[in-house]
Amino acid sequence: MAETGVLQVRVLGPVTVEIDGVAVSVGGARPALLLARLAMSAPAPVRVEQLIEAIWGDDASEKAANTLQVHVSNVRRTLKAAGDAAQLLRTVRNGYELALTAEQLDILAFEGHTATARRAAAAGDHESAAAAFTTALAIPRGDPLADLLDHEWAANEAIVVAERLAGVWREWAQAELDAGRHLAVLPSLEQRLRDASLDEGVAGLLVLALYRAGRQTDALRVVSDMRRRLGEEIGVDPGPELADLESRILAHDERLLGAVGAIDLPASTHLVDDRDRGFLVIAGRRHVLARGLMTIGRRDDQDITIDDGDVSREHAVIERTTTGFRIVDRGSTNGIWVNGVQVDDAELVDGDELLIGSTVAVFRSG
């Protein structure tokens, strides 16, 4: 019995067939479309009329069914070196099916590793979930069906598959967060949001990573930027998930820290101990800065409310950092001033004099 080669069919990228690691031609765009349509449904069969629609669309002629058989023969000829071609591309009632394994077809391998990752995540094994998602995401070699995008079915299918891949990427990032690697995943989340600036799911994960890394103001800024982009580009507000996340950050919801119960920081840094408090002294009254984030403004729901007509409704925030406290302007009308200098944000040092609207406040630490 003749030896058969190792078969690899790839659709997560340009559509390719490799036998023993060597690319072989399937005979042109239409046989490639046939192979891609079968691969996207594998191992389920695809009816003849569905294959005709994918390959020719509205341009299908009365002879399309006969021509389809020619393309099937061409693909089988390509697969022959890998085994019994009639068994690899089977004829079934009213159609055909691609009978490949996950080792032979990249999208099946992707789905297999994704399923493994989801089972691990559901069981609370975040390390294994992150590892399996990483393996899955290493499989694509470019945009799905990248060399067939001039054809309507492939272009539409590529959009659907790309959305699936993006969803799995978000699941990977969530698994990394659940495993406590907030700092490690931050660069990937930041780059992903630059590439997909309207992806609220990515924005939410970035907000959570920043918050767990002790960067509350940066987390809130991501929400604000997303709100602005959504309004300017498509005229909508953020969805309820992102809005709820913002509210929970403002409420200092400790549950946002997750099961790890601690903020992920490099070993060279440390958090301010609960005993190391800051105070904002306004008109002789001390306001304790013990929490991670304190809002300042004229509105009654602010953590520190200042009854001053020159103070904006939401004027500034003071956040705890790894080494102390800093104040950040929240887009106020009159800005914030530290020791006579207007700033957007500034690390606070004991004795700093702040001008908020027309109100003078003094920062004290210790």
mmCIF file with all atom_site columns, C-alpha atoms in Angstrom, residues 9 30 54 56 100 102 130 177 184 190 310 319 330 334 344 346 358 363:
data_model
loop_
_atom_site.group_PDB
_atom_site.id
_atom_site.type_symbol
_atom_site.label_atom_id
_atom_site.label_alt_id
_atom_site.label_comp_id
_atom_site.label_asym_id
_atom_site.label_entity_id
_atom_site.label_seq_id
_atom_site.pdbx_PDB_ins_code
_atom_site.Cartn_x
_atom_site.Cartn_y
_atom_site.Cartn_z
_atom_site.occupancy
_atom_site.B_iso_or_equiv
_atom_site.pdbx_formal_charge
_atom_site.auth_seq_id
_atom_site.auth_comp_id
_atom_site.auth_asym_id
_atom_site.auth_atom_id
_atom_site.pdbx_PDB_model_num
ATOM 1  C CA . VAL A 1 9   ? -6.043  22.470 4.798  1.00 0.00 ? 9   VAL A CA 1
ATOM 2  C CA . ARG A 1 30  ? -13.573 28.313 -7.867 1.00 0.00 ? 30  ARG A CA 1
ATOM 3  C CA . ALA A 1 54  ? -21.107 30.178 -2.743 1.00 0.00 ? 54  ALA A CA 1
ATOM 4  C CA . TRP A 1 56  ? -21.228 31.539 -8.519 1.00 0.00 ? 56  TRP A CA 1
ATOM 5  C CA . LEU A 1 100 ? -11.076 15.900 7.794  1.00 0.00 ? 100 LEU A CA 1
ATOM 6  C CA . ALA A 1 102 ? -8.719  18.729 13.526 1.00 0.00 ? 102 ALA A CA 1
ATOM 7  C CA . ALA A 1 130 ? -5.632  31.084 28.994 1.00 0.00 ? 130 ALA A CA 1
ATOM 8  C CA . LEU A 1 177 ? -7.371  38.817 33.803 1.00 0.00 ? 177 LEU A CA 1
ATOM 9  C CA . ALA A 1 184 ? 0.908   41.452 31.418 1.00 0.00 ? 184 ALA A CA 1
ATOM 10 C CA . GLU A 1 190 ? -4.245  48.854 24.540 1.00 0.00 ? 190 GLU A CA 1
ATOM 11 C CA . ASP A 1 310 ? -16.528 78.320 40.219 1.00 0.00 ? 310 ASP A CA 1
ATOM 12 C CA . GLU A 1 319 ? -6.636  58.685 43.150 1.00 0.00 ? 319 GLU A CA 1
ATOM 13 C CA . ARG A 1 330 ? -12.009 65.767 34.873 1.00 0.00 ? 330 ARG A CA 1
ATOM 14 C CA . ASN A 1 334 ? -11.571 76.480 35.545 1.00 0.00 ? 334 ASN A CA 1
ATOM 15 C CA . ASP A 1 344 ? -4.025  68.349 34.114 1.00 0.00 ? 344 ASP A CA 1
ATOM 16 C CA . ALA A 1 346 ? -0.070  65.958 39.389 1.00 0.00 ? 346 ALA A CA 1
ATOM 17 C CA . SER A 1 358 ? -12.095 79.645 43.927 1.00 0.00 ? 358 SER A CA 1
ATOM 18 C CA . PHE A 1 363 ? -3.030  68.235 50.787 1.00 0.00 ? 363 PHE A CA 1
#
